[in-house]
Coordinates of C-alpha atoms in Angstrom, one line a residue:
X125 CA 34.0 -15.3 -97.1
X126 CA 30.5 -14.8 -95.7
X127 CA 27.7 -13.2 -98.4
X128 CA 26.4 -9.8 -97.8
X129 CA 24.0 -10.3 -95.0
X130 CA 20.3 -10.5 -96.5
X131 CA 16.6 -10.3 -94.3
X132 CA 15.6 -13.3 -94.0
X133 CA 12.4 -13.6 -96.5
X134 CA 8.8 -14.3 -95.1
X135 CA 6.7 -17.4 -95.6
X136 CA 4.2 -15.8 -98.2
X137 CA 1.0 -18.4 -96.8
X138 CA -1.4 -17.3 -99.7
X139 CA 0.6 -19.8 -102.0
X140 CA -1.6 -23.2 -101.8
X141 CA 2.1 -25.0 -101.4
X142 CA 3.0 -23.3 -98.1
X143 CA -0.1 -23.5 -96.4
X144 CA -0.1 -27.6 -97.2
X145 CA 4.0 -27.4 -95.5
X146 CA 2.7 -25.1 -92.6
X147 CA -0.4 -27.4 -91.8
X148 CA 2.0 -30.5 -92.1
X149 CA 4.0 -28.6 -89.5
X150 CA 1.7 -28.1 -87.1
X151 CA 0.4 -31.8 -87.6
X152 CA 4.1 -33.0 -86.4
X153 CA 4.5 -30.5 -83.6
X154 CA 1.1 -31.7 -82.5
X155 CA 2.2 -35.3 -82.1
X156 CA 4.9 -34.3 -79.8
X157 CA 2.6 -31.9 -77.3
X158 CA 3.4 -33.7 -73.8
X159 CA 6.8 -34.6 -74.2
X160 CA 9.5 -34.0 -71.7
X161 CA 12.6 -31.5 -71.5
X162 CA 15.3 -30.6 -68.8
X163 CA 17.4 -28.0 -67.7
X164 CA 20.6 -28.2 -70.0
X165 CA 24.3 -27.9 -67.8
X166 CA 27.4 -28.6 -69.8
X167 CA 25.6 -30.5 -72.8
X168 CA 23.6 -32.6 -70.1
X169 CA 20.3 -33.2 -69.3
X170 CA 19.3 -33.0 -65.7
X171 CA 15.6 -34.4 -64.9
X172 CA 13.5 -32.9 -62.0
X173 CA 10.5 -33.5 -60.2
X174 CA 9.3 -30.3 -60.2
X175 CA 8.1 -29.5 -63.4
X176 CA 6.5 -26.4 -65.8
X177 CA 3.6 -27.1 -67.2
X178 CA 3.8 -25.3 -70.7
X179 CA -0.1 -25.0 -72.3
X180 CA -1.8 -23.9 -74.9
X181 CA -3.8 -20.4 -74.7
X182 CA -5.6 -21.7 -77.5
X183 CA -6.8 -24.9 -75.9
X184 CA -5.6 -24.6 -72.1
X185 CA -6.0 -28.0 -71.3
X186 CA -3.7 -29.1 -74.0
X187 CA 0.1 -29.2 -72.6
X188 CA 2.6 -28.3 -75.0
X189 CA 5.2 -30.0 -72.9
X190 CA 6.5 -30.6 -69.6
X191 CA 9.6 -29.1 -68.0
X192 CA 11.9 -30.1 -65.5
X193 CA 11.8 -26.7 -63.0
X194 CA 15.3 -26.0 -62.0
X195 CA 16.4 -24.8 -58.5
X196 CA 19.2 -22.9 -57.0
X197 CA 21.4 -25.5 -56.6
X198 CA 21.2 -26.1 -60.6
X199 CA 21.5 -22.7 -60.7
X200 CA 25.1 -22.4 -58.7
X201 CA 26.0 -25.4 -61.4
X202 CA 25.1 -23.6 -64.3
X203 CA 27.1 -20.4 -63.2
X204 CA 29.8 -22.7 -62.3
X205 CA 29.8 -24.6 -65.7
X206 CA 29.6 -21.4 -67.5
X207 CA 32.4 -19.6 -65.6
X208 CA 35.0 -22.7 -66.9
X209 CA 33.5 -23.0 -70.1
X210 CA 34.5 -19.7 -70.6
X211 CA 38.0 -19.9 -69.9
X212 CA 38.4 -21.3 -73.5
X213 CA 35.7 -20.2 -75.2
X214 CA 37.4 -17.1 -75.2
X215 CA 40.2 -18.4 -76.7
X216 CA 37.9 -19.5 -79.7
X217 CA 38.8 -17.1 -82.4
X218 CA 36.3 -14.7 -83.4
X219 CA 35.5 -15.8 -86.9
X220 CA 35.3 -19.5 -85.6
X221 CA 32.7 -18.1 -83.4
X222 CA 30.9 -16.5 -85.7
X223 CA 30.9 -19.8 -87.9
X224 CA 28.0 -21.5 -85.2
X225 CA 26.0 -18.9 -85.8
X226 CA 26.1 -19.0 -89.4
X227 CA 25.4 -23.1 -88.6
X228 CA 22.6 -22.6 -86.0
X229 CA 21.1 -19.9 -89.0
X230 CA 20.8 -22.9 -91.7
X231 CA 19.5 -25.4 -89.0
X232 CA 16.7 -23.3 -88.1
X233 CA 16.2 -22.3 -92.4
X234 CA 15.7 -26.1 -92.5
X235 CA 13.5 -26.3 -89.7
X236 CA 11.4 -22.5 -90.1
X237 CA 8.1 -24.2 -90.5
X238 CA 8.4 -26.2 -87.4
X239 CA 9.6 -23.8 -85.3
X240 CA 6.9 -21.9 -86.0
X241 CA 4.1 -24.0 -85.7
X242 CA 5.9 -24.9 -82.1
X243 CA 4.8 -21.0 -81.7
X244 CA 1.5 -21.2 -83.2
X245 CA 0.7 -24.3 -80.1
X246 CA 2.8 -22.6 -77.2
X247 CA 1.9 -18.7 -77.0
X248 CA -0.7 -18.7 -79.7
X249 CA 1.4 -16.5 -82.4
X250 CA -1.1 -16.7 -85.9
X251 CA 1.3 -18.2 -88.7
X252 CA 2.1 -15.3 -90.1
X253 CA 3.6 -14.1 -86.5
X254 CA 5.3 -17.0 -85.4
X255 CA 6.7 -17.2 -89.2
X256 CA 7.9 -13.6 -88.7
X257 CA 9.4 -14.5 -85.5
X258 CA 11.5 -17.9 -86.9
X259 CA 12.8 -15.0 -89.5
X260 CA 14.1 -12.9 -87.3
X261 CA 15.7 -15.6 -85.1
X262 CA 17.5 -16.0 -88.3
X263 CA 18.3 -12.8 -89.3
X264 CA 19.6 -12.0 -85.5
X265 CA 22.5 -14.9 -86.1
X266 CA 23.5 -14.3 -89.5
X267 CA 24.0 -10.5 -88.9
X268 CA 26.1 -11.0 -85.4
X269 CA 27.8 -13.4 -86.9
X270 CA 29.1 -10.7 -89.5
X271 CA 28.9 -8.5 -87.0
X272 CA 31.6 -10.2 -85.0
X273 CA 33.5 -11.0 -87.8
X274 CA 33.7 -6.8 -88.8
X275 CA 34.6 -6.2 -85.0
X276 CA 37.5 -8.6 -84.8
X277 CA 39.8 -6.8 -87.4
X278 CA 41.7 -4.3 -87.0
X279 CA 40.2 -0.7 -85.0
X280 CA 41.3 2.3 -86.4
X281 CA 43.6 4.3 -84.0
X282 CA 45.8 7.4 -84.8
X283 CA 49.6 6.2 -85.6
X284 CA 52.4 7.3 -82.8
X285 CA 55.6 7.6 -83.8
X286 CA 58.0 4.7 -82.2
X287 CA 55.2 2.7 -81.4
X288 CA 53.0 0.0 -82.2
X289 CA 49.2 0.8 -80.8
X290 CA 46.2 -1.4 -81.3
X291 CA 42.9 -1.7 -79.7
X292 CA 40.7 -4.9 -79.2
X293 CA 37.4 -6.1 -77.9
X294 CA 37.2 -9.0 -75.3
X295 CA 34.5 -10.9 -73.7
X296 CA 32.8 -9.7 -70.6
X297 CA 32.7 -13.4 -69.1
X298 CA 29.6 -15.2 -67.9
X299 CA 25.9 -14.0 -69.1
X300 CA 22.4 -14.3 -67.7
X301 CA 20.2 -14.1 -70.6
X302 CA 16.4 -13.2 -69.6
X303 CA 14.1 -13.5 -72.7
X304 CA 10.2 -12.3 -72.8
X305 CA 7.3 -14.9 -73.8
X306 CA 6.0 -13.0 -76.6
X307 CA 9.2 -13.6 -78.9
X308 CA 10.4 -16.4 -77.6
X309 CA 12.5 -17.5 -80.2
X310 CA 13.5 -14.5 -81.8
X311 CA 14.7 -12.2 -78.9
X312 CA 15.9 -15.2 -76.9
X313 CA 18.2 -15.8 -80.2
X314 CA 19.4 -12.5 -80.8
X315 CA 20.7 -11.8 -76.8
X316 CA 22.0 -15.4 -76.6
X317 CA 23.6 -15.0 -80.1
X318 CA 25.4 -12.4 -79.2
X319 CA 26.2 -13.4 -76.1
X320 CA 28.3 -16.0 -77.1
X321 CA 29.7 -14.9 -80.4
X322 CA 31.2 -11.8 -78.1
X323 CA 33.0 -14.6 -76.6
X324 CA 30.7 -14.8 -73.2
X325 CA 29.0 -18.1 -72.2
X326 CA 26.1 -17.9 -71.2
X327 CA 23.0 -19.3 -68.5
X328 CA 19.8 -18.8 -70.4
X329 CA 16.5 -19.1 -68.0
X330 CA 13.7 -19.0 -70.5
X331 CA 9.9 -17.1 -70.2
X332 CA 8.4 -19.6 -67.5
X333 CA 5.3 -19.2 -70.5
X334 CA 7.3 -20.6 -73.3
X335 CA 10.2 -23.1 -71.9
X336 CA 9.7 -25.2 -75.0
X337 CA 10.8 -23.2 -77.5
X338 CA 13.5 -22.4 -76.1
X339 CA 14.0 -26.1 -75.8
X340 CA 14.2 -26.1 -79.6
X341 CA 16.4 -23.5 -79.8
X342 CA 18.8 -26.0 -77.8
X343 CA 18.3 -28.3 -80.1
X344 CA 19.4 -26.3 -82.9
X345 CA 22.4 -24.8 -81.1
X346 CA 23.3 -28.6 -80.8
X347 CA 22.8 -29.8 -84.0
X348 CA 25.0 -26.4 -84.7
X349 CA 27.7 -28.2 -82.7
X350 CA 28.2 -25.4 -80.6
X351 CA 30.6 -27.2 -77.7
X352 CA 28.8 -27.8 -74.4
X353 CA 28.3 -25.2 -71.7
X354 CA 28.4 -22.0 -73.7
X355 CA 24.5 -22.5 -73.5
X356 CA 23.5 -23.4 -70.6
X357 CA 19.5 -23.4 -70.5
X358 CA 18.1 -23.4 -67.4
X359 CA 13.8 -23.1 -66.7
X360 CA 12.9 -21.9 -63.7
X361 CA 10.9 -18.9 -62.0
X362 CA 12.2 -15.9 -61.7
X363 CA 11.9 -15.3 -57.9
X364 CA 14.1 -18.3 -57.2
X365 CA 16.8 -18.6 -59.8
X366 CA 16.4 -15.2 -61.7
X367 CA 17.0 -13.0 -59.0
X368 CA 19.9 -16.0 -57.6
X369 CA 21.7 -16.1 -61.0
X370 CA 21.5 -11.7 -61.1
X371 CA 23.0 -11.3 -57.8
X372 CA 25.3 -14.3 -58.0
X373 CA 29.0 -12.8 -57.6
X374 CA 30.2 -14.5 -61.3
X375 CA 27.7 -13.1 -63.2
X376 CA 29.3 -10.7 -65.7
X377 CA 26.2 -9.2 -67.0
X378 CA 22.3 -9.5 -67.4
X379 CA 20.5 -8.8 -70.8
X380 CA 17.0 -8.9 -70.3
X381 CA 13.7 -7.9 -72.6
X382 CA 10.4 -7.7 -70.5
X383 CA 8.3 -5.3 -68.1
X384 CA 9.3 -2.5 -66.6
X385 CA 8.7 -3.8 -63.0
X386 CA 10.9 -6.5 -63.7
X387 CA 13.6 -4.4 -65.4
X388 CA 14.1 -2.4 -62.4
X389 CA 14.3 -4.9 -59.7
X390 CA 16.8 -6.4 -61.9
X391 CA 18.7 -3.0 -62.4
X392 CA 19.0 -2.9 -58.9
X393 CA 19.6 -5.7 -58.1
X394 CA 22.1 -6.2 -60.0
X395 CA 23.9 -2.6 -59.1
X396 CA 24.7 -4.0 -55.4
X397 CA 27.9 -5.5 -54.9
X398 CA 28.5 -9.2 -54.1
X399 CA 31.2 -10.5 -51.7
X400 CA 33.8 -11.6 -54.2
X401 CA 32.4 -9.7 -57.1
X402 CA 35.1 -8.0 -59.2
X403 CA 33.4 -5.6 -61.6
X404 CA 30.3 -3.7 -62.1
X405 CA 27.8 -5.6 -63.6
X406 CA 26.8 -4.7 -66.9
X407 CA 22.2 -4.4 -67.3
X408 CA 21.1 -4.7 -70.6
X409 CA 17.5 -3.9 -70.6
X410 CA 14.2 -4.0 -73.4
X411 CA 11.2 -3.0 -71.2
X412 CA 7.6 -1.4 -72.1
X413 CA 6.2 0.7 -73.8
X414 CA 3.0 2.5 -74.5
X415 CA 3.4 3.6 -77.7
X416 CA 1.3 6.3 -80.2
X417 CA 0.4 6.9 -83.8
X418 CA -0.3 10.4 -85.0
X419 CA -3.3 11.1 -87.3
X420 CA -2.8 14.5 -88.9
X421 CA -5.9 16.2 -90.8
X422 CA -4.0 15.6 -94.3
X423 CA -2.9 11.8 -94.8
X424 CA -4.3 9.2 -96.3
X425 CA -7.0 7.4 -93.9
X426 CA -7.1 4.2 -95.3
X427 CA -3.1 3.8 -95.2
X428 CA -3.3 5.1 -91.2
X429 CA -6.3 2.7 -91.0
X430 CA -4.1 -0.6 -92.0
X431 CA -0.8 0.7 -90.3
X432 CA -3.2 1.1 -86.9
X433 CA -4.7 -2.3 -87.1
X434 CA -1.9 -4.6 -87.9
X435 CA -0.2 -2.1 -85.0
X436 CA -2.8 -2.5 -81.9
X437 CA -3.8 -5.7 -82.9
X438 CA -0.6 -8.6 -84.4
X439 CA -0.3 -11.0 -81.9
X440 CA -3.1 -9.8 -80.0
X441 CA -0.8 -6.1 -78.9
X442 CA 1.1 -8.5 -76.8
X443 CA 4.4 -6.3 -78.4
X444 CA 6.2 -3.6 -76.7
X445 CA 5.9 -1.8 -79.5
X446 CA 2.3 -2.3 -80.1
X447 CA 0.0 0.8 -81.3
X448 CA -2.0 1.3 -77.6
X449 CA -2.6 4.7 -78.3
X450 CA -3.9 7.4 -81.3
X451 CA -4.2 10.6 -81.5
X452 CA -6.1 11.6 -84.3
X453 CA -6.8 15.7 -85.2
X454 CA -10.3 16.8 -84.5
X455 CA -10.8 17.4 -88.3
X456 CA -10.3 13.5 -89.3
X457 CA -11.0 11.9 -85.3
X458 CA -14.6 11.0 -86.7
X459 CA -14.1 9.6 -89.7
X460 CA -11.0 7.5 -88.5
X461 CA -13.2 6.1 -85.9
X462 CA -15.6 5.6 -88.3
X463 CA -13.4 3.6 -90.5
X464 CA -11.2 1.5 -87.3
X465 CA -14.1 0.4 -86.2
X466 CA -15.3 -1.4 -89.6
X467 CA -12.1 -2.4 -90.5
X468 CA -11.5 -4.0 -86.6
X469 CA -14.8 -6.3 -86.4
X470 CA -14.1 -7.7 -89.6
X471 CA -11.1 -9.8 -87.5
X472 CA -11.4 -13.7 -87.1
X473 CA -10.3 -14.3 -83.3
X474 CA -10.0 -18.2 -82.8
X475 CA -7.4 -20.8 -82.3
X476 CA -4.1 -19.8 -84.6
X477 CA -4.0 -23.5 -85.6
X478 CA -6.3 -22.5 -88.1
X479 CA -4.8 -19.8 -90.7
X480 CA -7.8 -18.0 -91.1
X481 CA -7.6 -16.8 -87.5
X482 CA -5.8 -13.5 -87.1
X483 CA -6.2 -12.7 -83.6
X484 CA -5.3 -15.5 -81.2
X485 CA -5.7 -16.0 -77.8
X486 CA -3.4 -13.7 -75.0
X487 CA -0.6 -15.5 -73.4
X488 CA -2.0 -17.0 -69.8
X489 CA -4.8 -16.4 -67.2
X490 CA -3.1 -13.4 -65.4
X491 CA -3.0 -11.7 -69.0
X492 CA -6.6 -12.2 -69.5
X493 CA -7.8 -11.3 -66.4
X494 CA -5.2 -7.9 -66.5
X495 CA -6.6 -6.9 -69.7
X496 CA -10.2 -7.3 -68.8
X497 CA -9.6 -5.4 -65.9
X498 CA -8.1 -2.3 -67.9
X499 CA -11.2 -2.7 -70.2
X500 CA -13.5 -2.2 -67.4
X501 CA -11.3 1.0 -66.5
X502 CA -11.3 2.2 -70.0
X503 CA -14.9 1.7 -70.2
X504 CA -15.0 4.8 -67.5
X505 CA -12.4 6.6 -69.0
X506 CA -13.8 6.7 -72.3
X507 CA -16.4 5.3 -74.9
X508 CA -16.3 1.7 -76.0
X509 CA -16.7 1.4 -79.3
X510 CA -15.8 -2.2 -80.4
X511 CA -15.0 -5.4 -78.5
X512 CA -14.7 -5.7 -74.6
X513 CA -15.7 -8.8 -74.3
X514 CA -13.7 -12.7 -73.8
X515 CA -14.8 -14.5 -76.8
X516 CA -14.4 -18.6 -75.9
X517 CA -14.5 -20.8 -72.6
X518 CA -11.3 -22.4 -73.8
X519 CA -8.6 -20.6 -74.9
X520 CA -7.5 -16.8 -73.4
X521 CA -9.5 -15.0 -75.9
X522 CA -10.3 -11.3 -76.3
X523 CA -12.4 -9.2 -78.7
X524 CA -10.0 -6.6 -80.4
X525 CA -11.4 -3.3 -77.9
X526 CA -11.3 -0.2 -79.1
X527 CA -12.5 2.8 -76.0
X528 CA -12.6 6.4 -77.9
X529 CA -12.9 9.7 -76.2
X530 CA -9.8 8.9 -73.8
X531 CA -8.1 12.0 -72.3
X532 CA -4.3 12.3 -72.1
X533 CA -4.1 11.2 -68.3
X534 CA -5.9 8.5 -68.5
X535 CA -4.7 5.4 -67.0
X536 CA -5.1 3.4 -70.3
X537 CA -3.4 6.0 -72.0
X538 CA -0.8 5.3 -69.6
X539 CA -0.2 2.4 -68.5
X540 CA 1.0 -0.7 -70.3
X541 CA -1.9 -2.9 -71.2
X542 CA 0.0 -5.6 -73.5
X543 CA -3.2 -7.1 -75.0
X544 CA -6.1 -6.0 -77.9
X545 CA -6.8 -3.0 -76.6
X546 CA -6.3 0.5 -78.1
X547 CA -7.2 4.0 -76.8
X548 CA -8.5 7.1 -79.3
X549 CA -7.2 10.6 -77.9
X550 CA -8.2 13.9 -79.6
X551 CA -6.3 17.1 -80.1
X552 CA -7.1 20.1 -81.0
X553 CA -3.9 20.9 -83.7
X554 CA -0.6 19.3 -84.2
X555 CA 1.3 21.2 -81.3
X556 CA -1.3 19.6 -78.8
X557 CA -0.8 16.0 -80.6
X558 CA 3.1 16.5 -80.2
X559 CA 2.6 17.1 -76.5
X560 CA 0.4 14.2 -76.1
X561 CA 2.4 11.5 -77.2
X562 CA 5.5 12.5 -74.9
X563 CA 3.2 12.4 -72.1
X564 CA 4.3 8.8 -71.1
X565 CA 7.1 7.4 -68.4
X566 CA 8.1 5.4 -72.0
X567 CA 9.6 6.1 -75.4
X568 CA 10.0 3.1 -77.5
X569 CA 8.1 3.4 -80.8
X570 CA 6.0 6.3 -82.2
X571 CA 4.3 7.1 -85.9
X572 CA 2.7 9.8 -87.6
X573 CA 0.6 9.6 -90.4
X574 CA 0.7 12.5 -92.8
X575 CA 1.1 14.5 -95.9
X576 CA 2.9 17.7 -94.5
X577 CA 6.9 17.8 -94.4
X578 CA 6.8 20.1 -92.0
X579 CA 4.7 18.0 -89.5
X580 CA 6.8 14.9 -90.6
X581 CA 10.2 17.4 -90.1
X582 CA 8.9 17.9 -86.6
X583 CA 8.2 14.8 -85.4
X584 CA 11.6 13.4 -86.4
X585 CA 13.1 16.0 -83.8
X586 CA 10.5 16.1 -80.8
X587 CA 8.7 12.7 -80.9
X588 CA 11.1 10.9 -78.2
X589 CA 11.3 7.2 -78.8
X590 CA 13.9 5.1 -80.0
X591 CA 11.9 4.2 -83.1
X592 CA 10.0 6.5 -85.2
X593 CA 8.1 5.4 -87.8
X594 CA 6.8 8.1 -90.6
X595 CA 3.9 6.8 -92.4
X596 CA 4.0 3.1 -91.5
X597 CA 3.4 0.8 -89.0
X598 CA 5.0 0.8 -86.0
X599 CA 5.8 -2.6 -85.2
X600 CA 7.9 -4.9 -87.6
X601 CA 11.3 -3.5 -87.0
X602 CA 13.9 -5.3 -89.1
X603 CA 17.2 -6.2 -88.4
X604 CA 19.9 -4.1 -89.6
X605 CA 17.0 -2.2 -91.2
X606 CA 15.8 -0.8 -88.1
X607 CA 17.8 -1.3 -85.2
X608 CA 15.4 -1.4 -82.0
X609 CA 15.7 -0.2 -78.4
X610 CA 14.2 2.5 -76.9
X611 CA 14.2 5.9 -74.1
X612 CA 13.0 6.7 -70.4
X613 CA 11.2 3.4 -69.0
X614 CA 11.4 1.7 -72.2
X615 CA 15.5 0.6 -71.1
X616 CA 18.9 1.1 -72.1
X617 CA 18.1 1.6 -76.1
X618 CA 20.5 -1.0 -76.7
X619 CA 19.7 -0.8 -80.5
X620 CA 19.5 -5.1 -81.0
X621 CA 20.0 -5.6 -84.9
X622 CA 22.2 -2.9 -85.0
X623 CA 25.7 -1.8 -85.4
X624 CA 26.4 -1.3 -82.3
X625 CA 24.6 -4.0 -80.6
X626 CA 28.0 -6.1 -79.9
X627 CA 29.6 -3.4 -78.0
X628 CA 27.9 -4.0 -75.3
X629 CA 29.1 -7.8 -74.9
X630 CA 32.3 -6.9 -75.1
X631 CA 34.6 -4.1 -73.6
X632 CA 37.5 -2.8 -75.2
X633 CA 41.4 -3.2 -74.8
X634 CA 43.8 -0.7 -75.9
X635 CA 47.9 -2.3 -76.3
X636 CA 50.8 -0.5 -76.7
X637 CA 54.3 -1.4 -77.6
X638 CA 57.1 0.8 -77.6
X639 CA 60.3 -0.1 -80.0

């Protein structure tokens, strides 16, 4: 019998001890930058000419690895392999299933350090983020795992006289898994680990930014013993084999965490119907966000302060459910400016090989040169009052910005910016600030900061995102804690970490038997 599940306990890097392991980490990972991978079809490796070059944003002329690019016609083989895999992986009881996960949990335990400093070189997470996100990955299998387990007994349905009624969940049947760059290992875990402990298999196509890590997270699965082709890992851009492997008649169902551009072409795509396609294809979808924090004229400052930096600014705001906006009430606007504004240029940005470096480098070029651009729009939307500015020649780096004086409409107050920069907004009372931050296409995470219930009281019915956050930061949800997914644009609020996550790999069969 399986523990309660437990969160998975963080890396505490002040201790002398864990730096030394982290730094002998990174000095391994570092003596494997360049090496090789391939696409993954049935437990084989398929080498290709065409390859991703996966680099650094720390050091861009450093490759982290090469990777074989797949094409369509690995594609139809994954889909393929995947399709008779799952004819008895769904046979595999569930507790059996669950079993691998509980495996793959401890193998990645073992290996945490590693797998973070694989982070720290690829997508330029600090250690404390790419420690964070190795805990999660963790967290994400040991709770489906139980999960799965709860799900397989028996479902309560009201007893009929003369007959014997049960109801059951099944697998869907094949699965394209689409997971984001900026958790790489922790989102791709937690939709391919439930994926396949639903009893689906699975065709996983990696960020194009980070197709190493997921690499590793092969790696573990195998070492897991997981049988071949329930994971089928297959790199490649999204214009050729994402949109081949969404529209492909077998494919059961998509589960995808990214943009909202992306989102929607693959929610539509996926809504027309393929010669020989049987069902309706089920979307699972994580997109954007543009999320707010609430000052109100009572709270404490300082505590609003800290929950607004590590907010806007861990892992450079490349988070859906980053801080990108505030708005603060005219009586405290000042002084909270006053106070962000120290507090922000006291950050070390650098290379996130070295621990003293909080804010890293953004993911790629087309990030950087994106989020410069909405600087020079926010610089005519509003006041700059810190940053702005790239801060090295080699590495993607940004100066944490901050542009004050920002007016509701603005475009950086709403659009989806995804880097280090955050937008100041004043309102006149607490009724104006409510209006505010419902003012976006988006509702995935929110906060207010303040002393008065009846502001607090509000916010929990009117401020609509998935996640609310009352007097804390707004990023760091925590499975089974605080199970994540929001409204509008921000996708299907599929709730991953929670209770009701598996549902939607699964669909349910009711059997009756008359005596």
């Amino acid at each position: 019998m399986l523990t309660e599940f437990k969160n998975e306990p963080l890396t505490d890097f002040s201790v002398e001890e864990n730096r030394r392991k982290m730094e002998e980490a990174i000095s391994f990972v570092a003596s494997k930058l360049g090496e090789e991978y391939d696409p993954i079809i049935g437990g084989k490796r398929i080498r290709m000419k065409d390859k991703i070059r996966s680099l650094n944003p720390s050091k861009f002329d450093e490759v982290v690895g090469l990777v074989s690019r797949a094409d369509v016609r690995l594609a139809e083989k994954a889909i393929d392999t995947a399709l008779k895999t799952f004819e008895t992986w769904k046979l595999v009881p569930p507790a059996e299933r669950a079993r691998y996960l509980v495996k793959a949990a401890a193998v990645m335990r073992r290996r945490k350090l590693e797998l973070a400093a694989w982070m720290v070189f690829e997508i330029g997470k600090n250690w404390m983020e790419a420690d964070a996100d190795v805990a999660e990955a963790i967290d994400f299998l040991d709770f489906y795992a139980r999960e799965m387990i709860r799900y397989s007994q028996p479902q309560p349905t009201l007893p009929y006289a003369g007959e014997d009624n049960e109801l059951v969940y099944i697998p869907l049947g094949v699965g394209v898994v689409i997971p984001p760059w900026n958790f790489p290992l922790a989102i791709l875990t937690g939709m391919t680990s439930a994926s396949i402990v639903a009893g689906n298999t699975v065709v996983l196509k990696p960020a194009s930014d980070t197709p190493v890590i997921a690499a590793k997270f092969m790696e573990v699965l195998e070492e897991a013993g997981l049988p071949p082709g329930v994971v089928n890992y297959l790199p490649g851009s999204g214009g050729t084999i994402g949109d081949y492997l969404v529209t492909h008649p077998k494919t059961r169902f998509i589960t995808f965490t990214g943009s909202k551009e992306v989102g929607l072409r693959i929610n539509a795509l996926a809504s027309k119907h393929q010669k020989g396609q049987i069902w309706i294809k089920r979307v699972i979808a994580e997109m954007g966000g543009k999320d707010t924090i609430i000052v109100d004229r009572d709270t404490d400052l300082d505590a609003a302060v800290d929950g607004i930096v590590n907010s806007a600014f861990g892992f450079q705001g490349q988070k859906c459910s980053a801080c990108s906006r505030v708005v603060a009430l005219k009586e405290v606007y000042d002084e909270l400016l006053r106070k962000l504004v120290a507090r922000v240029k006291k950050i070390k940005t650098g290379p996130v090989r070295e621990y003293e470096n909080y804010l890293g480098p953004v993911s790629s070029k087309n990030a950087f040169e994106s989020i410069l651009n909405y600087i020079e729009i926010g610089k005519k939307e509003g006041s700059l009052l810190t940053g702005g500015k790239k801060v090295r020649s080699d590495g993607w780096f940004i100066q944490p910005t901050i542009i004050a004086d920002v007016k509701p409409n603005a475009r950086i107050s709403q659009e989806e910016i995804f880097g280090p920069v955050l937008a100041i907004i004043k309102a006149r009372n607490f009724d104006e600030a409510m209006k505010i931050v419902n003012n976006t296409e988006y509702g995935l995470t929110g906060g207010v900061y303040s002393r008065k219930r009846e502001h607090l009281e509000r916010a929990r019915k009117e401020f609509h995102v998935g996640n609310l956050y009352l007097n804390r930061k707004i990023t760091g949800a925590l499975v089974a804690v605080q199970p994540f997914g929001g409204f509008n644009m921000s996708g299907t609020d599929s709730k991953a970490g929670g209770r009701d996550y598996l549902l939607l790999f699964m669909q349910a069969k009711t059997i009756t038997e008359r005596f």
